mmCIF file of C-alpha atoms and ligand atoms in Angstrom:
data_model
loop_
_atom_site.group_PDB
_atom_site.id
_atom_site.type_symbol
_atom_site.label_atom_id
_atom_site.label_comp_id
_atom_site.label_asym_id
_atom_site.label_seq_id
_atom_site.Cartn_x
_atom_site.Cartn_y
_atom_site.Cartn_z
ATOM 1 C CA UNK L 1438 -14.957 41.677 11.304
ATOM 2 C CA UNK L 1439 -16.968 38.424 10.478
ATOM 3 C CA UNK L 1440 -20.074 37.600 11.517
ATOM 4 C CA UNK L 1441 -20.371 34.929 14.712
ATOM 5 C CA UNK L 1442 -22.180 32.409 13.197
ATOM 6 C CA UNK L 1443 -19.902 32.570 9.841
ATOM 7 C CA UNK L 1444 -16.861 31.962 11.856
ATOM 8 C CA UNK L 1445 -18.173 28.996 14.044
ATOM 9 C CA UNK L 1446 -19.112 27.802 10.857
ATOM 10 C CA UNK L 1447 -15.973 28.021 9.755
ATOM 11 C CA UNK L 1448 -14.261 26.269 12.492
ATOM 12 C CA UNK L 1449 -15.862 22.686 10.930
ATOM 13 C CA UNK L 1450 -18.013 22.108 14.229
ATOM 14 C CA UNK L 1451 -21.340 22.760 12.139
ATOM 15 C CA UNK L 1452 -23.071 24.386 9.844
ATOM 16 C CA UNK L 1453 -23.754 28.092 9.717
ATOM 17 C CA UNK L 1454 -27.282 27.104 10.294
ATOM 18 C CA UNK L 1455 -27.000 24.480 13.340
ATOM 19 C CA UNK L 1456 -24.026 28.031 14.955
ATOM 20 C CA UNK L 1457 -27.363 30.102 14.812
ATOM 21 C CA UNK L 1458 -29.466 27.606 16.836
ATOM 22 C CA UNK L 1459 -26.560 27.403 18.962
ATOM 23 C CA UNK L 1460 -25.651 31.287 19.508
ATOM 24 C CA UNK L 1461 -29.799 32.112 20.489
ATOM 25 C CA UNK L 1462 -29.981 29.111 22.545
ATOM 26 C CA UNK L 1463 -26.814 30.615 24.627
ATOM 27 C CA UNK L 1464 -24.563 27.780 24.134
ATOM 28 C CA UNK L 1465 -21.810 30.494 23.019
ATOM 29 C CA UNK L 1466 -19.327 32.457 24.506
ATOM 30 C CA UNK L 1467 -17.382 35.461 23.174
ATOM 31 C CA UNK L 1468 -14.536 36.584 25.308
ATOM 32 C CA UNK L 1469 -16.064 34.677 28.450
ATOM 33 C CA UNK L 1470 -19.523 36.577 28.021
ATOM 34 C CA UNK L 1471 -22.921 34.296 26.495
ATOM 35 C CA UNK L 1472 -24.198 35.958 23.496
ATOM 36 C CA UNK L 1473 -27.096 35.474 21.966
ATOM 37 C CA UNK L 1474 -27.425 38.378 19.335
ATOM 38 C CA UNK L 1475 -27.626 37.160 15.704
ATOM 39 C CA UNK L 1476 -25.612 39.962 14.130
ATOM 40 C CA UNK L 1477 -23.165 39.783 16.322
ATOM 41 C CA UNK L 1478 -19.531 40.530 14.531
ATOM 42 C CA UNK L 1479 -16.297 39.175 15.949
ATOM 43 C CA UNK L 1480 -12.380 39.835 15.038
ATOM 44 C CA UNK L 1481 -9.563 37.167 14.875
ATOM 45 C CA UNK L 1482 -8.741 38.006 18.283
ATOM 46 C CA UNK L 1483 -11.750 37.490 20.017
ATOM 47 C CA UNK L 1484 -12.065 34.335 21.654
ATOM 48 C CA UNK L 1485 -15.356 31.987 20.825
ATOM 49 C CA UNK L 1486 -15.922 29.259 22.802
ATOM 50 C CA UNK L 1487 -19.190 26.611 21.904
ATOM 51 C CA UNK L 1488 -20.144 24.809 24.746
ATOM 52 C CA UNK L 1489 -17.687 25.998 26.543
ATOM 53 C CA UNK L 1490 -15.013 24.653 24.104
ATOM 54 C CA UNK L 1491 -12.393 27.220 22.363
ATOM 55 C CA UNK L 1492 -12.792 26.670 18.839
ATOM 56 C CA UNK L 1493 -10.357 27.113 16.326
ATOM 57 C CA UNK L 1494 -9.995 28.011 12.474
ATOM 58 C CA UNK L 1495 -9.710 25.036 10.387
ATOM 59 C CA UNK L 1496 -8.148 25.002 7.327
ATOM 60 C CA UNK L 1497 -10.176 24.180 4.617
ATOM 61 C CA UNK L 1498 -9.475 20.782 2.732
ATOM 62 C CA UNK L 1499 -11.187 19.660 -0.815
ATOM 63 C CA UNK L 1500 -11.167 15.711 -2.034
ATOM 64 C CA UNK L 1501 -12.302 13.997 -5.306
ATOM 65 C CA UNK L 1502 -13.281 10.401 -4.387
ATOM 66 C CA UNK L 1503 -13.670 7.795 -6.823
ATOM 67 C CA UNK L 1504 -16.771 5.802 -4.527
ATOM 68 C CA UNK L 1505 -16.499 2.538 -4.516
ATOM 69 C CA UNK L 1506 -19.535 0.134 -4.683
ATOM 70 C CA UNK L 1507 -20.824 -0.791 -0.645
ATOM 71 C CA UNK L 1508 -19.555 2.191 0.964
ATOM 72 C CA UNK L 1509 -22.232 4.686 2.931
ATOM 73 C CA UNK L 1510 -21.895 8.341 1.874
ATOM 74 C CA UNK L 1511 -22.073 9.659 5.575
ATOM 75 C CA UNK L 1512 -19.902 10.923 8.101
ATOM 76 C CA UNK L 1513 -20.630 7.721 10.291
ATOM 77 C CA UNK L 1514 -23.174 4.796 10.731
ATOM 78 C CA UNK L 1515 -24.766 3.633 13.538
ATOM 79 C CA UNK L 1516 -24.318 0.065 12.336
ATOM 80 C CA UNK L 1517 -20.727 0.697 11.936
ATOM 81 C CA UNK L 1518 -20.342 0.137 8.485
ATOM 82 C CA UNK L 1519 -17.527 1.828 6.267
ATOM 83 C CA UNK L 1520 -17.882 5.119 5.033
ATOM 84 C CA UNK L 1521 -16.447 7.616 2.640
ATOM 85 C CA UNK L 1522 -14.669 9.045 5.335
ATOM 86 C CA UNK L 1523 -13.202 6.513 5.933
ATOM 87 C CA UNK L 1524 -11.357 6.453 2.938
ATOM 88 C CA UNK L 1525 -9.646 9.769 3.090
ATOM 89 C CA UNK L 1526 -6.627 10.283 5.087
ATOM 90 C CA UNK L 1527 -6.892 13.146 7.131
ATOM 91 C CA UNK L 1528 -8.025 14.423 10.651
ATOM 92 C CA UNK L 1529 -10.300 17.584 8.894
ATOM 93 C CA UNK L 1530 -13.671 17.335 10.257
ATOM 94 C CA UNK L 1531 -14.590 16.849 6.373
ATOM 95 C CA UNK L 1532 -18.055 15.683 4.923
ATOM 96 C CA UNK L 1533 -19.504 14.733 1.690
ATOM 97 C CA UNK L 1534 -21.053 17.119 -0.491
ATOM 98 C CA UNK L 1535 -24.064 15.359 -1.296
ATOM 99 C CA UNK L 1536 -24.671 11.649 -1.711
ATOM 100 C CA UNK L 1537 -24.261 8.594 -3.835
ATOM 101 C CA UNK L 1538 -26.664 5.380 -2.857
ATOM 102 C CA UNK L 1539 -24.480 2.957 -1.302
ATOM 103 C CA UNK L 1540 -24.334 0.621 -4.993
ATOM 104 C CA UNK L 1541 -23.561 3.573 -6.526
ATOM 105 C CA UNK L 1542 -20.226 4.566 -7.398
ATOM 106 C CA UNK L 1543 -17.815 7.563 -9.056
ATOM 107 C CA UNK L 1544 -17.364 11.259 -8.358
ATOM 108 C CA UNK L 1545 -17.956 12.473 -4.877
ATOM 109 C CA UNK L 1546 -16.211 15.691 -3.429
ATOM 110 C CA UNK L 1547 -15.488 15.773 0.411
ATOM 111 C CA UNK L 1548 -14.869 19.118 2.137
ATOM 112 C CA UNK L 1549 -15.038 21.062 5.395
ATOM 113 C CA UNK L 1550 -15.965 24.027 3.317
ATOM 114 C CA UNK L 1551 -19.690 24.808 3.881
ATOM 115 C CA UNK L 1552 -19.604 27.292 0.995
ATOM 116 C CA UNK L 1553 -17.939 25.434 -1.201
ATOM 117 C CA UNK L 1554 -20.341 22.330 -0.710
ATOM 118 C CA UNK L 1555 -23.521 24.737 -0.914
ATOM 119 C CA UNK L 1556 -22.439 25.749 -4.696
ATOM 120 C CA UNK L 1557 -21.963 22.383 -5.645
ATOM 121 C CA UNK L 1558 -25.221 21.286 -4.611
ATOM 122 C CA UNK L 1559 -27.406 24.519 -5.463
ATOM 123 C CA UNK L 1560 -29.578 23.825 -7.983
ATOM 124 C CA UNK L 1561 -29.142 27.879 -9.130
ATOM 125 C CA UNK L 1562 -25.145 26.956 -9.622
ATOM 126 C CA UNK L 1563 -26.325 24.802 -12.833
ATOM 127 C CA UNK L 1564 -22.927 22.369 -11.953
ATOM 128 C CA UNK L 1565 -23.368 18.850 -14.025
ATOM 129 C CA UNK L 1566 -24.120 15.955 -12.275
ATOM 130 C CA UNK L 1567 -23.366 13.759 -15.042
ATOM 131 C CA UNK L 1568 -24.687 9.826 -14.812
ATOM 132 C CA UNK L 1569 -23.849 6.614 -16.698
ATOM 133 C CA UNK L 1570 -26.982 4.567 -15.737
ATOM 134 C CA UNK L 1571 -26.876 0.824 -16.869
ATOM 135 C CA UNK L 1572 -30.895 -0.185 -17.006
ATOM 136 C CA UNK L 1573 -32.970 -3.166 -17.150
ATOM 137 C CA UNK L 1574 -35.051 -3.065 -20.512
ATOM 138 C CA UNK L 1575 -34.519 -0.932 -23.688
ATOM 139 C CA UNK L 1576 -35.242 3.103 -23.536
ATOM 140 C CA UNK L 1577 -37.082 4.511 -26.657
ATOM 141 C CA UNK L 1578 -36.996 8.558 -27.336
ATOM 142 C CA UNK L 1579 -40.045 9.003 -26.361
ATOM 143 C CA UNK L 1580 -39.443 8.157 -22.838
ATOM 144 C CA UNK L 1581 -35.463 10.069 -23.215
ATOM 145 C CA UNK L 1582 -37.847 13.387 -24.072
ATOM 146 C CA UNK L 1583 -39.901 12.879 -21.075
ATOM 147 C CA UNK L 1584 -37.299 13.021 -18.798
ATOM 148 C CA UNK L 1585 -36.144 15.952 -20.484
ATOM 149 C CA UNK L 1586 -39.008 17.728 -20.851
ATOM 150 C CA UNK L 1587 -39.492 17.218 -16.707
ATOM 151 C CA UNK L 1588 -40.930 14.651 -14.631
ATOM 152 C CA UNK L 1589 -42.677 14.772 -11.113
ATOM 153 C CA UNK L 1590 -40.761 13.636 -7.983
ATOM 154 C CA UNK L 1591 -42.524 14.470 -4.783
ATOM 155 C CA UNK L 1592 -44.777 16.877 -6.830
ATOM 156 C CA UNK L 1593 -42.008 18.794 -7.928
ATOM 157 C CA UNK L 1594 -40.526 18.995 -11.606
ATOM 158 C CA UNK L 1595 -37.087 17.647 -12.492
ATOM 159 C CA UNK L 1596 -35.945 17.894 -15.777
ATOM 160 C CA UNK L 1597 -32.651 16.395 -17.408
ATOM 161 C CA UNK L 1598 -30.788 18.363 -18.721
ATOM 162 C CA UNK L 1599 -29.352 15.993 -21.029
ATOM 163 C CA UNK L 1600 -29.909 12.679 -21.426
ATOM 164 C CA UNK L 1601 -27.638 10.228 -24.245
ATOM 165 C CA UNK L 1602 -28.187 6.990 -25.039
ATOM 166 C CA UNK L 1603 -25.208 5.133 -25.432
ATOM 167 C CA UNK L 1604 -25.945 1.698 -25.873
ATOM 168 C CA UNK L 1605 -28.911 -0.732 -26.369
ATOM 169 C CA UNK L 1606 -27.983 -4.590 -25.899
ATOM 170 C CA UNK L 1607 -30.933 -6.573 -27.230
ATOM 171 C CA UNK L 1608 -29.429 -9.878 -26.276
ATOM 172 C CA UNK L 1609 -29.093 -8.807 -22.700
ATOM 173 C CA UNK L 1610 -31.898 -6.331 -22.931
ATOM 174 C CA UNK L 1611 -29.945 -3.574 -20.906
ATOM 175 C CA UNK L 1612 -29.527 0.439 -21.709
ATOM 176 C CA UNK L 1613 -26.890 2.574 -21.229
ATOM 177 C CA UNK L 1614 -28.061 5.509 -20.657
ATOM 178 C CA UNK L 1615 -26.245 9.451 -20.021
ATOM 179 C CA UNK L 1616 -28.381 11.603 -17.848
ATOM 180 C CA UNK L 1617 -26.980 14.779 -16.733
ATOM 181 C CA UNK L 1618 -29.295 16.691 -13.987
ATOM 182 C CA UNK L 1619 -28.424 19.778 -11.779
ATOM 183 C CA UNK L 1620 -30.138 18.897 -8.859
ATOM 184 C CA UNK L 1621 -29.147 16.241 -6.366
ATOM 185 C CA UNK L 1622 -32.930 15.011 -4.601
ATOM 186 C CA UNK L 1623 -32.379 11.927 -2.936
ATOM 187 C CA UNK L 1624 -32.192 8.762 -5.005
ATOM 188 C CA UNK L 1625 -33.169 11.395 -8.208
ATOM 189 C CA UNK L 1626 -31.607 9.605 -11.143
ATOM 190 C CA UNK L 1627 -32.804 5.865 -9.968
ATOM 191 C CA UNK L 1628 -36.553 7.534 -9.178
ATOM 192 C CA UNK L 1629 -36.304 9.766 -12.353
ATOM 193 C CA UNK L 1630 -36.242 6.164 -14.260
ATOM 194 C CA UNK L 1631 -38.353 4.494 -12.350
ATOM 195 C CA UNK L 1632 -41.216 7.402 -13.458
ATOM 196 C CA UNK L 1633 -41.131 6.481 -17.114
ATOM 197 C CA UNK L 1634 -40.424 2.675 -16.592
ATOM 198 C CA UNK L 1635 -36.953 1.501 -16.158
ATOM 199 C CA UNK L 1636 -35.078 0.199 -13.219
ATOM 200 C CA UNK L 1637 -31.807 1.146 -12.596
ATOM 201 C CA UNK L 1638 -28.986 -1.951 -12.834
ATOM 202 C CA UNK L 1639 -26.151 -0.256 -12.059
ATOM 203 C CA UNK L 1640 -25.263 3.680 -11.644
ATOM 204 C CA UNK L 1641 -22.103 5.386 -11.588
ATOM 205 C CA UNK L 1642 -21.585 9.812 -11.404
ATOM 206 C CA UNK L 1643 -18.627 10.437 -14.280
ATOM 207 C CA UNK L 1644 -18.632 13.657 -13.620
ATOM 208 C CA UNK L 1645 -19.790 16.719 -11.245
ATOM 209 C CA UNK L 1646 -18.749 20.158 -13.193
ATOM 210 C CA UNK L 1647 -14.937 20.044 -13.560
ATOM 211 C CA UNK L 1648 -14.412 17.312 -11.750
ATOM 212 C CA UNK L 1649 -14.134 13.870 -13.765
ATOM 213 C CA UNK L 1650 -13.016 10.397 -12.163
ATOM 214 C CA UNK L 1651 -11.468 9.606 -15.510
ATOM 215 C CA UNK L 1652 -7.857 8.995 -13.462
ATOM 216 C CA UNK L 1653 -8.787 7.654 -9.965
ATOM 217 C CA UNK L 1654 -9.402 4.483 -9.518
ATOM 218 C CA UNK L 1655 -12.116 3.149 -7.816
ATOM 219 C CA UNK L 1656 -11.735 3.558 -4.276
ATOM 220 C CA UNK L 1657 -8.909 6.260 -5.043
ATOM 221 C CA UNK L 1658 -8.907 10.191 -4.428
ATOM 222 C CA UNK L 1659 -7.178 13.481 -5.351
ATOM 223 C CA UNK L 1660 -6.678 16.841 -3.213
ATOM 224 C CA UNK L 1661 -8.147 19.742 -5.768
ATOM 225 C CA UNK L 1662 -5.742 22.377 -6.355
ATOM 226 C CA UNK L 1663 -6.703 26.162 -5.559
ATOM 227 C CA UNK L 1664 -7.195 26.869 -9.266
ATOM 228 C CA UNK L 1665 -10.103 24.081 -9.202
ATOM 229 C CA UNK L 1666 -11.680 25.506 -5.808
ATOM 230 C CA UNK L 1667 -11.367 29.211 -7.435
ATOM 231 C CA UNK L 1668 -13.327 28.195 -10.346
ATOM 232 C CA UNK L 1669 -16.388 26.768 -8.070
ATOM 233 C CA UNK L 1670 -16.361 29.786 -6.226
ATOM 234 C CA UNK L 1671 -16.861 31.388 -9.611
ATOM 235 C CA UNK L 1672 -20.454 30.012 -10.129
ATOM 236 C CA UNK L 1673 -21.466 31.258 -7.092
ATOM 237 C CA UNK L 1674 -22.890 34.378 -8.999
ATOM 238 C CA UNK L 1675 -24.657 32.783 -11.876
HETATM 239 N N1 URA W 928 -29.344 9.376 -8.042
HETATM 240 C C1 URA W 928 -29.578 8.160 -7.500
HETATM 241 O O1 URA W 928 -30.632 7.586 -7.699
HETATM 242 N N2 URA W 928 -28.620 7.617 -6.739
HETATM 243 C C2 URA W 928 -27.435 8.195 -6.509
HETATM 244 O O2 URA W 928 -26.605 7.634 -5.811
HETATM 245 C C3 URA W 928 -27.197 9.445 -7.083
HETATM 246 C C4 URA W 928 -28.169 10.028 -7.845
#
């Protein structure tokens, strides 16, 4: 027995979330009858329909995209323009699991697995979100210990959790800078920068936990295997 809202969830259509709005505001059907009760729990063979469509159990699919430069991280665009989804060959309802800017490029998992995409992304999970950020100027350690002792975004505190510098080039007067951060706030590493002084050039994600771009390609993906999905699941209770 599963809970209703897990199991439309589960289907792709939505989020566990958006099934709740959808179960109290009657839009849901289990074995013909609307029901609108939260806890409601339901069996394989019960039928659930969602606006009056049967849904079905999808199996679950995991990617690891190399993003390449000019390419929206979105599940479509009202101007039409390409999208990460666009470069993955299947018919899963899959979506990113968080985003890159559309200049920036690297590691970006895809999934239909809302679980799966919430311990990626959960701050709590402490998964590495590792970032080789080219900038305009040269970084001293004073400002690498300010963005790891924490800076304020929107009022809120984000620290690094590591930050490397890699290269200075006086002659072109660019950094190269490491940053690794556990949280993913929109545009966090460019706007972490910015806040002690240094636009970002160019920024690419090596890295998010396990999962390194080091062989794809730019533009290229992998499937992960179950060992790799096993071991996310395994942060869940850190
Ligand atoms: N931080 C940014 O500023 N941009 C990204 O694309 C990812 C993290």
């Amino acid at each position: 027995m599963e809970r209703l809202q897990k199991v439309i969830a589960a289907s792709g259509i939505t989020s566990r979330r958006k099934a709740e709005e959808l179960i109290v505001s009657g839009k849901v059907k289990v074995n013909g009858k609307i029901v609108t009760e939260l806890g409601t729990k339901v069996t394989s063979s019960d039928q659930i329909e969602v606006n009056n469509q049967i849904i079905t159990k999808e199996t679950k699919e995991y990617y690891l995209l190399n993003k390449p430069r000019g390419i929206i991280t979105s599940t479509s665009d009202d101007k039409e323009r390409r999208t990460v989804i666009d470069l993955i060959n299947t018919s899963a309802r899959i979506y990113p699991v968080g985003r890159l800017d559309y200049d920036t490029t690297g590691a970006l998992l895809l999934t239909n697995d809302g679980e799966f995409a919430n311990i990626i992304m959960h701050p709590t999970s402490e998964i590495d979100k590792v970032y080789l950020a080219k900038l305009e100027g040269n970084i001293k350690g004073e400002q690498i210990n300010q963005l790891k002792n924490g800076v304020l975004l929107d009022d809120v505190l984000v620290k690094a959790s590591r930050v490397k510098l890699k290269k200075i080039n006086q002659e072109s007067n660019t950094s190269m800078v490491e940053i690794t951060i556990h949280e993913g706030k929109n545009h966090q590493v460019k706007r972490m920068f910015e806040t002690v002084g240094f636009h970002v050039e160019k920024l690419t994600r090596k890295r998010i936990g396990i999962f390194d771009i080091r062989n794809l390609k730019s533009g290229e993906y992998r499937k992960l295997t179950p060992k790799e999905v096993q071991i996310v699941y395994s942060y869940q209770s850190k």
